[in-house]
PDB file of C-alpha atoms in Angstrom:
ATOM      1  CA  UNK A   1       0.000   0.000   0.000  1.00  0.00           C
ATOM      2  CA  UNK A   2       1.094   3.266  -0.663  1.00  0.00           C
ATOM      3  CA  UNK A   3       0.501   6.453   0.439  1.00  0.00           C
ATOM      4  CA  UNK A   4      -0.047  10.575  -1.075  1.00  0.00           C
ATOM      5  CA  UNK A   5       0.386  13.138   1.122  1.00  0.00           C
ATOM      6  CA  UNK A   6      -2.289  15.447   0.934  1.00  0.00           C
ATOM      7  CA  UNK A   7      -1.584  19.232   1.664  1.00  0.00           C
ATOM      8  CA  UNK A   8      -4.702  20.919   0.356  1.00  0.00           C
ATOM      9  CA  UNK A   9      -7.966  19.478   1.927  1.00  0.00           C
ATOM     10  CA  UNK A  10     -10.214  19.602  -1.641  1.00  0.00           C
ATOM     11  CA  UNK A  11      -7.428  17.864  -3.560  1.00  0.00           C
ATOM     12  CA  UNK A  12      -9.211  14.692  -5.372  1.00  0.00           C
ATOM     13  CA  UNK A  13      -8.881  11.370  -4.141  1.00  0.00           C
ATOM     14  CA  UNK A  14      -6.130  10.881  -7.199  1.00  0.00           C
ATOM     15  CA  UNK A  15      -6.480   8.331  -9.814  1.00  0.00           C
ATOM     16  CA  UNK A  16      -7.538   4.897  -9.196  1.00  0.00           C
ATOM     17  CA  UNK A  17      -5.150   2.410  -8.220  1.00  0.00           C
ATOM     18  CA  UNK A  18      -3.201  -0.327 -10.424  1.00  0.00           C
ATOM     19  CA  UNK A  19      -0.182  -2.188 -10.081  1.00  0.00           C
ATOM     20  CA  UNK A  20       1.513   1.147 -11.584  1.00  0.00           C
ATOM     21  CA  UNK A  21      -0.024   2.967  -9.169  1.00  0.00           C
ATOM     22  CA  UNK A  22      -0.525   1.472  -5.904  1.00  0.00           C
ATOM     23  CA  UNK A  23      -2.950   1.382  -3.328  1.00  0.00           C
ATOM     24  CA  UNK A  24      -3.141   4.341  -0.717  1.00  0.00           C
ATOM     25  CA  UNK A  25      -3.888   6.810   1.579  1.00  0.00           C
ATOM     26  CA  UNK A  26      -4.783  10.272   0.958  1.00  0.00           C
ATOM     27  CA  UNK A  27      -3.962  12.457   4.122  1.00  0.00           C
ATOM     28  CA  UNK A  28      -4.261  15.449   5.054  1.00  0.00           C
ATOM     29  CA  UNK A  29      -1.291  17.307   6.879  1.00  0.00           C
ATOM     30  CA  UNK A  30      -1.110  20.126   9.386  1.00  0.00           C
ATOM     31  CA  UNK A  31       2.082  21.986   8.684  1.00  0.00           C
ATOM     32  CA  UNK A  32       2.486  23.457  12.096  1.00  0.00           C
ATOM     33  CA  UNK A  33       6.255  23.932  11.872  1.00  0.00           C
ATOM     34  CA  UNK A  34       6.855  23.890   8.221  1.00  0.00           C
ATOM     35  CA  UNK A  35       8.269  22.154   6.070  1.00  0.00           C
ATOM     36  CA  UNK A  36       7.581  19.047   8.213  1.00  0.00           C
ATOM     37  CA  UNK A  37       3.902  18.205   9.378  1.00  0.00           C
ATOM     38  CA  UNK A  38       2.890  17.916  13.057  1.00  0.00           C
ATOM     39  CA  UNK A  39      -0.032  16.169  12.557  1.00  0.00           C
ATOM     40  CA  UNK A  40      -2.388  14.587   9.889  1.00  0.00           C
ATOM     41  CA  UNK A  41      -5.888  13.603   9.304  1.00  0.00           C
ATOM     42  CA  UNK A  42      -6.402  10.628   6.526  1.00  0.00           C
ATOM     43  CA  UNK A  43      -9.431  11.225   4.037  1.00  0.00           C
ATOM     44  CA  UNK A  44      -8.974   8.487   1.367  1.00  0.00           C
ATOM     45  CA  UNK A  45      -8.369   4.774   1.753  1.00  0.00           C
ATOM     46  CA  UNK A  46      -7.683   3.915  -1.947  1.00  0.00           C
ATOM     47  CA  UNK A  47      -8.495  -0.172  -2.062  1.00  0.00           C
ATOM     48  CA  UNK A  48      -7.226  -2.576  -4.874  1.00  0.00           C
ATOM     49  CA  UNK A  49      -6.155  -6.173  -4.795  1.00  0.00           C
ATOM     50  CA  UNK A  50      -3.390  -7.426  -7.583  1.00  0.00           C
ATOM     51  CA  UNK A  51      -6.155 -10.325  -8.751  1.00  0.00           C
ATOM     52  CA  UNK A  52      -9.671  -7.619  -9.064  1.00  0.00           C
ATOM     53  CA  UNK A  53      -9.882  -4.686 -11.405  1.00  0.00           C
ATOM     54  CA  UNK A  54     -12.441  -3.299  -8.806  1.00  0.00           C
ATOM     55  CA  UNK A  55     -10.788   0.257  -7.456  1.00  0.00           C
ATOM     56  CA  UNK A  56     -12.802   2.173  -5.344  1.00  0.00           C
ATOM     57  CA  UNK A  57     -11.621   5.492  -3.244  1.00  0.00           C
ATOM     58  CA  UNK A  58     -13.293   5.301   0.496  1.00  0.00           C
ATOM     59  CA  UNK A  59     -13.241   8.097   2.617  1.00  0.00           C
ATOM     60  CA  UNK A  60     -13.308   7.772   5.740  1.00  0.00           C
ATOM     61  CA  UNK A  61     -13.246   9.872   9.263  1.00  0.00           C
ATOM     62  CA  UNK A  62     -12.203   6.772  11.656  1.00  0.00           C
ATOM     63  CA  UNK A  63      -9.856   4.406  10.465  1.00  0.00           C
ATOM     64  CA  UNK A  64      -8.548   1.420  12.700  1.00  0.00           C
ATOM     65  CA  UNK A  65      -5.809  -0.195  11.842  1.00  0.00           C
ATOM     66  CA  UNK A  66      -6.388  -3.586  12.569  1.00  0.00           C
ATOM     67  CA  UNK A  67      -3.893  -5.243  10.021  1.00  0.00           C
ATOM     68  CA  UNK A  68      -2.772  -7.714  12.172  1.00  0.00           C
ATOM     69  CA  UNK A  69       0.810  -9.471  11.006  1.00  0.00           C
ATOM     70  CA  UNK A  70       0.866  -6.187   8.436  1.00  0.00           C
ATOM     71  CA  UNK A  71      -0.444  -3.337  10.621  1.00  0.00           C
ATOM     72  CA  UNK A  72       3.741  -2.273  10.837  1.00  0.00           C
ATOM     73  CA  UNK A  73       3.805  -2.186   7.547  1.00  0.00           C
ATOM     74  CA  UNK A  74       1.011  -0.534   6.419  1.00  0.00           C
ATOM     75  CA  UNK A  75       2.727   2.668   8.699  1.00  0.00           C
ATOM     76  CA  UNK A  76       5.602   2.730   6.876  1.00  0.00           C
ATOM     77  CA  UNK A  77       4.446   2.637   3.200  1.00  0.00           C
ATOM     78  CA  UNK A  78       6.234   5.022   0.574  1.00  0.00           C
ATOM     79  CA  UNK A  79       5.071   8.738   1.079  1.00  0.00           C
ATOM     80  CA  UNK A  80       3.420   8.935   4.555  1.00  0.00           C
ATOM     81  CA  UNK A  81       5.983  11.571   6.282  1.00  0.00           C
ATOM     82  CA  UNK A  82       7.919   9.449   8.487  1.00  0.00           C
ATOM     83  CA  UNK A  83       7.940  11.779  11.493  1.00  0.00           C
ATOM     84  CA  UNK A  84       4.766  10.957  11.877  1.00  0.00           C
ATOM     85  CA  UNK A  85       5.714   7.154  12.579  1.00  0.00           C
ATOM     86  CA  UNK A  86       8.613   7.328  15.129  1.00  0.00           C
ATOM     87  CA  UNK A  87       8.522   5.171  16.310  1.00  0.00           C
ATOM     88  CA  UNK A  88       7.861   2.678  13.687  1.00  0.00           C
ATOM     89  CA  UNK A  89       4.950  -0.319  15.460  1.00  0.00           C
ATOM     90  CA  UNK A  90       7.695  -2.931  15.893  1.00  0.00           C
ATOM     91  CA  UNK A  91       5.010  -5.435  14.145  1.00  0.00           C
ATOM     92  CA  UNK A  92       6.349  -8.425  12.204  1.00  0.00           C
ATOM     93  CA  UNK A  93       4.684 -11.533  10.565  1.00  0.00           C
ATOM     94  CA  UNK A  94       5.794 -14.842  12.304  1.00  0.00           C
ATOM     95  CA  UNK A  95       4.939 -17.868  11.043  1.00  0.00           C
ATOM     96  CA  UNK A  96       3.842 -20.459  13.771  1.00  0.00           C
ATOM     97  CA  UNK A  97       3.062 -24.441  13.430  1.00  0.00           C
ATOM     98  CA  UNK A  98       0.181 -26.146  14.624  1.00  0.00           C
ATOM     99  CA  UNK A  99      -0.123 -30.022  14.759  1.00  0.00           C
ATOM    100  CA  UNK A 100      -2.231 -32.576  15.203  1.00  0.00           C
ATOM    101  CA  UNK A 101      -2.449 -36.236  16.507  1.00  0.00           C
ATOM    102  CA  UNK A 102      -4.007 -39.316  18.246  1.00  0.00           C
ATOM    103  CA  UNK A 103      -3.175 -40.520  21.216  1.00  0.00           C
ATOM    104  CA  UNK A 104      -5.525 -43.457  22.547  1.00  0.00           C
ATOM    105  CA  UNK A 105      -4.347 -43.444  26.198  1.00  0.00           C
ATOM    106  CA  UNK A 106      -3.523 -39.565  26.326  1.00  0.00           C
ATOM    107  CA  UNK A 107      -4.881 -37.671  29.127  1.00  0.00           C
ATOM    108  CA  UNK A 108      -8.331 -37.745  29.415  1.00  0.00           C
ATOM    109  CA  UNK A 109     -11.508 -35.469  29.593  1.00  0.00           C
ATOM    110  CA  UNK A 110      -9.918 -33.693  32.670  1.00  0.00           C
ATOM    111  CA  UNK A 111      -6.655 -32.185  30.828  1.00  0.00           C
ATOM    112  CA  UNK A 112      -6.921 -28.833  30.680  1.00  0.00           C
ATOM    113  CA  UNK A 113      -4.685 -26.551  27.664  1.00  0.00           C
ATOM    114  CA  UNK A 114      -1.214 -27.775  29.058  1.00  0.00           C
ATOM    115  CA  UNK A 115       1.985 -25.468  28.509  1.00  0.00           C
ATOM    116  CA  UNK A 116       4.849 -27.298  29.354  1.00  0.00           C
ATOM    117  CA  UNK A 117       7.892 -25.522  31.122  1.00  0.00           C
ATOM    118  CA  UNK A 118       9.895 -25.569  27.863  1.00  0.00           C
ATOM    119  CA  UNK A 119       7.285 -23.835  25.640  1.00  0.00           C
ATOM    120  CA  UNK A 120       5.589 -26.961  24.451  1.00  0.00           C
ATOM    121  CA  UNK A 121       1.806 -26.907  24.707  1.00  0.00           C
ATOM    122  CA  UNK A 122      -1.210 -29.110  23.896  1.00  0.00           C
ATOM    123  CA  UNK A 123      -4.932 -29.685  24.721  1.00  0.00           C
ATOM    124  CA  UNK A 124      -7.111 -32.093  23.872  1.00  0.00           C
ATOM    125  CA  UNK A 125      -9.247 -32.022  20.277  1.00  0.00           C
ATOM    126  CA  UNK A 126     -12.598 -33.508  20.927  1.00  0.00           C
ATOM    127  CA  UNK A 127     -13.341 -36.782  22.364  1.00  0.00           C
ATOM    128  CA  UNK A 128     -11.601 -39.460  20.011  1.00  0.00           C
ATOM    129  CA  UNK A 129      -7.663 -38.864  22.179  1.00  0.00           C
ATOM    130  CA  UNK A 130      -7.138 -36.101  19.295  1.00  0.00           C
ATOM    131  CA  UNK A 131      -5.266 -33.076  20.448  1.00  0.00           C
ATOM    132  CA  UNK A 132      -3.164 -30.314  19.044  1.00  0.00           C
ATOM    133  CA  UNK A 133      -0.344 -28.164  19.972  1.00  0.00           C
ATOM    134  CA  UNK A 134       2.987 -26.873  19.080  1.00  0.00           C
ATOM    135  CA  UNK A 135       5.651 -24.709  20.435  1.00  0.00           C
ATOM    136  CA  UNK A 136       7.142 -21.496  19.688  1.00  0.00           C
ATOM    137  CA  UNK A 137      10.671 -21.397  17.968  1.00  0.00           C
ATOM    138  CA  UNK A 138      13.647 -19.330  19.590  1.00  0.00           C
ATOM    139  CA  UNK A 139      14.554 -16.139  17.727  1.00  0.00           C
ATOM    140  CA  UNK A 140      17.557 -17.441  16.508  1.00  0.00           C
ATOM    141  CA  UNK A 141      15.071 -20.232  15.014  1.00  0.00           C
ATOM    142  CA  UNK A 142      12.437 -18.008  13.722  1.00  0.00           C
ATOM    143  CA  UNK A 143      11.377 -19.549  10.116  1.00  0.00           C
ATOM    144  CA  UNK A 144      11.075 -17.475   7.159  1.00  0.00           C
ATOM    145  CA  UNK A 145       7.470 -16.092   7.440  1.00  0.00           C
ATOM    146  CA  UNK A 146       7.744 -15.839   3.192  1.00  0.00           C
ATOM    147  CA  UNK A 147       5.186 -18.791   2.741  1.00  0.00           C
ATOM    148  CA  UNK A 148       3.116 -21.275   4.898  1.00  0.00           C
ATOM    149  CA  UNK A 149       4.862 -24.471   4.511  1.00  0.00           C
ATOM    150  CA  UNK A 150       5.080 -26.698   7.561  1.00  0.00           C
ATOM    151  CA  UNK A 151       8.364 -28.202   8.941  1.00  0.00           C
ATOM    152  CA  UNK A 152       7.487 -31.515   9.693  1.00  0.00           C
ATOM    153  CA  UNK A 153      11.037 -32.073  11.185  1.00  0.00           C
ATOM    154  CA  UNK A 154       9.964 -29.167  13.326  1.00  0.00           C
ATOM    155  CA  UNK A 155       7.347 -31.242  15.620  1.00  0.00           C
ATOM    156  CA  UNK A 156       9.860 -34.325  15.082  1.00  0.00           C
ATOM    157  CA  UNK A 157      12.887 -33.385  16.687  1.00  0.00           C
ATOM    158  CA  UNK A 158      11.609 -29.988  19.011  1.00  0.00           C
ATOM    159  CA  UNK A 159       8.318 -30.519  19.975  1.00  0.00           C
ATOM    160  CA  UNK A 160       7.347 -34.332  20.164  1.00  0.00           C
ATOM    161  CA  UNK A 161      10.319 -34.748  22.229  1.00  0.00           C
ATOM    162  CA  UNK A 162       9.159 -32.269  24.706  1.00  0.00           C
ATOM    163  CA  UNK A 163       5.670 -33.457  24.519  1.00  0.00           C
ATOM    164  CA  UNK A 164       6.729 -37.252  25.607  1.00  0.00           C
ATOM    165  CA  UNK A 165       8.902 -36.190  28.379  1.00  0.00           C
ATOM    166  CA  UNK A 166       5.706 -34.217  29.832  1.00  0.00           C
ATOM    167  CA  UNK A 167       3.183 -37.299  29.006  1.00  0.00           C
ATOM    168  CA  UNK A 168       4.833 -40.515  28.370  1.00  0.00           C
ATOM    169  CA  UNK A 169       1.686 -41.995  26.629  1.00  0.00           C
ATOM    170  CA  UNK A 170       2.782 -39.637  23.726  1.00  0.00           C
ATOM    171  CA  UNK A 171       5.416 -41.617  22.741  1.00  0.00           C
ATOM    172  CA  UNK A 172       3.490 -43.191  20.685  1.00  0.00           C
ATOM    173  CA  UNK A 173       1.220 -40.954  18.936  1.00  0.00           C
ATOM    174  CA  UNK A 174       0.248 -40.648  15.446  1.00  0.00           C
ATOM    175  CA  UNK A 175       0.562 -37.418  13.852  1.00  0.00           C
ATOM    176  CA  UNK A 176      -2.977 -36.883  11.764  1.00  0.00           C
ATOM    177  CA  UNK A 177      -2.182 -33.102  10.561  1.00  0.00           C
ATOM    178  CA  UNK A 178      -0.769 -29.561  10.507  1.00  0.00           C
ATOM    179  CA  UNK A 179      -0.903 -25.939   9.583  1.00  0.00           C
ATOM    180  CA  UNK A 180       0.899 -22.831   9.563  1.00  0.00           C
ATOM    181  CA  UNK A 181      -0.337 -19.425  10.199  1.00  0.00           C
ATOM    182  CA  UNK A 182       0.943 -16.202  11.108  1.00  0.00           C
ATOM    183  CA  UNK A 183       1.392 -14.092  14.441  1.00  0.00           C
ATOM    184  CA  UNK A 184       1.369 -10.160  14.296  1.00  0.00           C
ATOM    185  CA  UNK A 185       4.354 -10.067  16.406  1.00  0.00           C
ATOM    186  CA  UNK A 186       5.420  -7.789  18.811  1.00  0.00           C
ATOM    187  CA  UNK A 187       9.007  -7.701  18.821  1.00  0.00           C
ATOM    188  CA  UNK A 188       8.965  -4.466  21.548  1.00  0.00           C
ATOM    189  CA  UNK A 189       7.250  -6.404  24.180  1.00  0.00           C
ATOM    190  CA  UNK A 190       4.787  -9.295  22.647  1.00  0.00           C
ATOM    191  CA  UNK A 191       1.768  -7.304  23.907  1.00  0.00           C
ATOM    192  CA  UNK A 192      -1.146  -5.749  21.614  1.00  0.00           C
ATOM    193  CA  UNK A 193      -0.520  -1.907  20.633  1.00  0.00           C
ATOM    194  CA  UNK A 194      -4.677  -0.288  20.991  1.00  0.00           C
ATOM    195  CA  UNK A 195      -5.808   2.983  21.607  1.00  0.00           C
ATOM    196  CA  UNK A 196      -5.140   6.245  19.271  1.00  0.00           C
ATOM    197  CA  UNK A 197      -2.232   6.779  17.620  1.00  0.00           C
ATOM    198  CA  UNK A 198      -0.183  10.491  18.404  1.00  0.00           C
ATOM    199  CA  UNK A 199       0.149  11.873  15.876  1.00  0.00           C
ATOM    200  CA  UNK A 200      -2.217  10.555  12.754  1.00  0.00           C
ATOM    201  CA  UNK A 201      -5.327  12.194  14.628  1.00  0.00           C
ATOM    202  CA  UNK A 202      -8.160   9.691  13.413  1.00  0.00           C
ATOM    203  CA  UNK A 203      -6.440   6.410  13.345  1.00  0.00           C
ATOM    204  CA  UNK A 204      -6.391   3.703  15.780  1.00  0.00           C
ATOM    205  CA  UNK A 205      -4.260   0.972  16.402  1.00  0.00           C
ATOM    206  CA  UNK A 206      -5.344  -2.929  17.502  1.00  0.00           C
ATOM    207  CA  UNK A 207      -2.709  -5.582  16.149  1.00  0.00           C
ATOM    208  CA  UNK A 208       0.608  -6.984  17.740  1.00  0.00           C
ATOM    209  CA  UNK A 209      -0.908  -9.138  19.971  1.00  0.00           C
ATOM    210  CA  UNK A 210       1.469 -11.916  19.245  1.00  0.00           C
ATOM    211  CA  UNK A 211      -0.460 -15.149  19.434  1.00  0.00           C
ATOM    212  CA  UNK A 212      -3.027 -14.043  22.518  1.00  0.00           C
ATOM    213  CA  UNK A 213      -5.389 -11.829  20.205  1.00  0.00           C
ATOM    214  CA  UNK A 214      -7.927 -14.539  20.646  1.00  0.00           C
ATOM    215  CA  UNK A 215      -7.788 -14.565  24.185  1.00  0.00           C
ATOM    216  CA  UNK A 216      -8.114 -10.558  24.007  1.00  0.00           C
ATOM    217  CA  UNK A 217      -9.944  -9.568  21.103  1.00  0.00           C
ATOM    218  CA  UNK A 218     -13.640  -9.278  22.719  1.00  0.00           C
ATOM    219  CA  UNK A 219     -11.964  -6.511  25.262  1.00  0.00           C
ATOM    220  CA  UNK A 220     -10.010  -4.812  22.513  1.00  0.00           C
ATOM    221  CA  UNK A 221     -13.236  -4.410  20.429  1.00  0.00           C
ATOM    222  CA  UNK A 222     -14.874  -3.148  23.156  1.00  0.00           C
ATOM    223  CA  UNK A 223     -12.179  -0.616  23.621  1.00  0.00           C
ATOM    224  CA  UNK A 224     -11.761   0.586  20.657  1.00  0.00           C
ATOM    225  CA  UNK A 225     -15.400   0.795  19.823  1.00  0.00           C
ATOM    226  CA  UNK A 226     -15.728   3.058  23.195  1.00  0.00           C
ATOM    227  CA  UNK A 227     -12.721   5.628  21.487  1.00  0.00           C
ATOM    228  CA  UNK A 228     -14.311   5.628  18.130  1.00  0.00           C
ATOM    229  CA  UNK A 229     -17.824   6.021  19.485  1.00  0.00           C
ATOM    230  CA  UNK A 230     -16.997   7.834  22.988  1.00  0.00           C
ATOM    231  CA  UNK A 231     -13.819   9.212  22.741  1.00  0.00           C
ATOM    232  CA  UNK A 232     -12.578   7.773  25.761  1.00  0.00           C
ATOM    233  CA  UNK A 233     -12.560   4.617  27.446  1.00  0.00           C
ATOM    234  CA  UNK A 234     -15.556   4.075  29.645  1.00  0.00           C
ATOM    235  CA  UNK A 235     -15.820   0.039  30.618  1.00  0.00           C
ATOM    236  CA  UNK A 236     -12.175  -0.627  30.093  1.00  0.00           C
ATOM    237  CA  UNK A 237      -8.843   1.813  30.483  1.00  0.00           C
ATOM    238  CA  UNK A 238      -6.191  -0.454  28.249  1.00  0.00           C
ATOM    239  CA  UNK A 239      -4.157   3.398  28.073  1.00  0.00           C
ATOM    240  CA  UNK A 240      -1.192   0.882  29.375  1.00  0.00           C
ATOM    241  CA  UNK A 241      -1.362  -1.128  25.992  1.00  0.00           C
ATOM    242  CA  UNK A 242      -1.261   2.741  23.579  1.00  0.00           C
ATOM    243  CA  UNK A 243       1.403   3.920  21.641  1.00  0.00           C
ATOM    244  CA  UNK A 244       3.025   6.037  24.826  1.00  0.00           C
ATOM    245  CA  UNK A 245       4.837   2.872  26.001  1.00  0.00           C
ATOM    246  CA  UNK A 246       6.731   2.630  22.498  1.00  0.00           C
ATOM    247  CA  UNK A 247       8.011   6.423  22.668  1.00  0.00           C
ATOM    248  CA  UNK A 248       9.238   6.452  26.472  1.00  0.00           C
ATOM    249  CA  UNK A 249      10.681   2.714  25.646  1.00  0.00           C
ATOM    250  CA  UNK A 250       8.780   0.964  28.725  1.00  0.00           C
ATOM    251  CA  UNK A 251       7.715  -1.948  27.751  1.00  0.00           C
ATOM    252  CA  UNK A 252       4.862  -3.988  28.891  1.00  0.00           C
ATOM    253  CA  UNK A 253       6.569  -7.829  29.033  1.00  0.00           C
ATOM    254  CA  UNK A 254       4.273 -10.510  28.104  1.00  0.00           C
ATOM    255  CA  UNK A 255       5.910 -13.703  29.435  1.00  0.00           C
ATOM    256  CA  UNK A 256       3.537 -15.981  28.556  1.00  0.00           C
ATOM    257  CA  UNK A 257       3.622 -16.437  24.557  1.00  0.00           C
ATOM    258  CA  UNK A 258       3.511 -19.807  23.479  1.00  0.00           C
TER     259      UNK A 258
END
C-alpha cells in the first residue's frame, strides 16, 4: 500500500489504483512547523487487490488499523511523512506451526490446555484422544514467514520430544495433521498496541498481539469501539497497551507467549 500526502484538503482522491499505481492513503497534513507536518488527518483509503480490477476510493473519518501481522507495515508505506511514525509499530509476521495427533491413552476429559515448562503446549481435540499443539521457535530459530509451509522435522525433533517427556503416553502418537499461520508479532514487548495513535489524529491501532489476540480480542473491540464512538474509554482503560509505552521505551513484558 502506498501512500499521497495530501496538503490541500479539496485535492481529489487521485487516480484509481493499479499495479503502476498502488494502493493508498490520501492524508491530510497540518504543517504546524513547516516544512515538516505535526499532525495529519487521513481522508482516502484507496483499495485494490493485484487479482480484481475493482478500485474504489473510500473516505473515511475513523480508520482502525487492525492489520494484524501487516499493521507495521502498512505505517511505513512510501510517502506517509515518516515523522509521523517514530517510532515505527515494531510489528512483524511470524509464522507459527500447529499439529495434530491421536493418542488413545492420552490424558483424558480432565486435561486442561497444558503449557509445558519448555514452551511446548497441547490440549485435547474432541473426544476421540485427538489433540493439538505446538511450540514457539527461539529467535535465533524463527522460520522465514515468506510462505506457509510446515516443517514436519519441526514437531519431530523440538516438539514431540518435549511433549513425551511431559506425558509418556505420547510416545506413541500418530501425527494426523498440521498448519501454519501467522502471528502479528510484537518484537517491543509481545503485547497488543490499541488505543489512538499520536500523531495521525483519526487512526487507531489494535494488532501486535502476538499469538493471545484470541484470548483478548472481545476486550479490545470493546475498547476501541468506546474511542471511536466515545472518545474515551468508559468500561475498560487499556491506556497501558497505547502507543506512549513505544516512545518512552517501557515496555509492557508478556511472558507468557507460546
Amino acid at each position: 500500500m502506498g501512500v499521497h500526502n495530501e496538503v490541500c484538503p479539496l485535492a481529489p482522491p487521485g487516480p484509481p489504483a493499479s499495479p503502476q499505481n498502488p494502493p493508498a492513503f490520501v492524508i491530510s497534513a497540518n504543517y504546524m512547523t513547516p516544512p515538516a507536518p505535526s499532525s495529519a488527518r487521513i481522508k482516502y483509503v484507496h483499495v485494490y487487490m493485484p487479482d480484481s480490477l475493482e478500485y474504489q476510493p473510500v473516505a473515511c473519518a475513523i480508520v482502525v488499523n487492525a492489520a494484524g501481522a501487516w499493521a507495521g507495515k502498512l505505517l511505513e508505506v512510501e510517502g506517509l511523512p515518516k515523522g509521523l511514525c517514530r517510532p515505527s509499530l515494531p510489528i512483524q509476521p511470524r509464522k507459527r506451526y500447529i499439529f495434530t495427533w491421536h493418542c488413545p491413552n492420552g490424558p483424558g476429559l480432565s486435561c486442561p490446555f497444558l503449557v509445558d515448562t519448555s514452551g511446548a503446549y497441547f490440549r485435547r481435540d474432541g473426544f476421540a484422544g485427538n489433540y493439538l499443539g505446538g511450540m514457539s521457535p527461539s529467535e535465533e530459530e524463527e522460520p522465514d514467514p515468506s510462505d506457509l509451509s510446515v516443517d514436519h522435522n519441526y514437531f519431530q525433533e523440538q516438539v514431540w520430544p518435549r511433549l513425551a517427556r511431559r506425558v509418556p503416553a505420547f510416545e506413541s502418537l500418530r501425527v494426523q495433521g498440521s498448519w501454519a499461520g501467522y502471528y502479528d508479532y510484537n518484537t517491543f514487548d509481545q503485547n497488543g498496541v490499541l488505543g489512538p495513535h499520536p500523531r495521525l489524529e483519526n487512526l487507531f491501532l489494535a494488532a501486535g498481539f502476538s499469538g493471545h489476540g484470541l484470548q483478548h480480542a472481545p476486550a479490545a473491540g470493546r475498547a476501541v469501539a468506546e474511542l471511536v464512538i466515545k472518545g474515551r474509554y468508559e468500561t475498560l482503560d487499556l491506556r497501558r497497551l497505547g502507543w506512549d509505552r513505544l516512545v518512552d521505551g517501557e515496555p509492557l513484558q508478556e511472558h507468557g507467549v507460546v
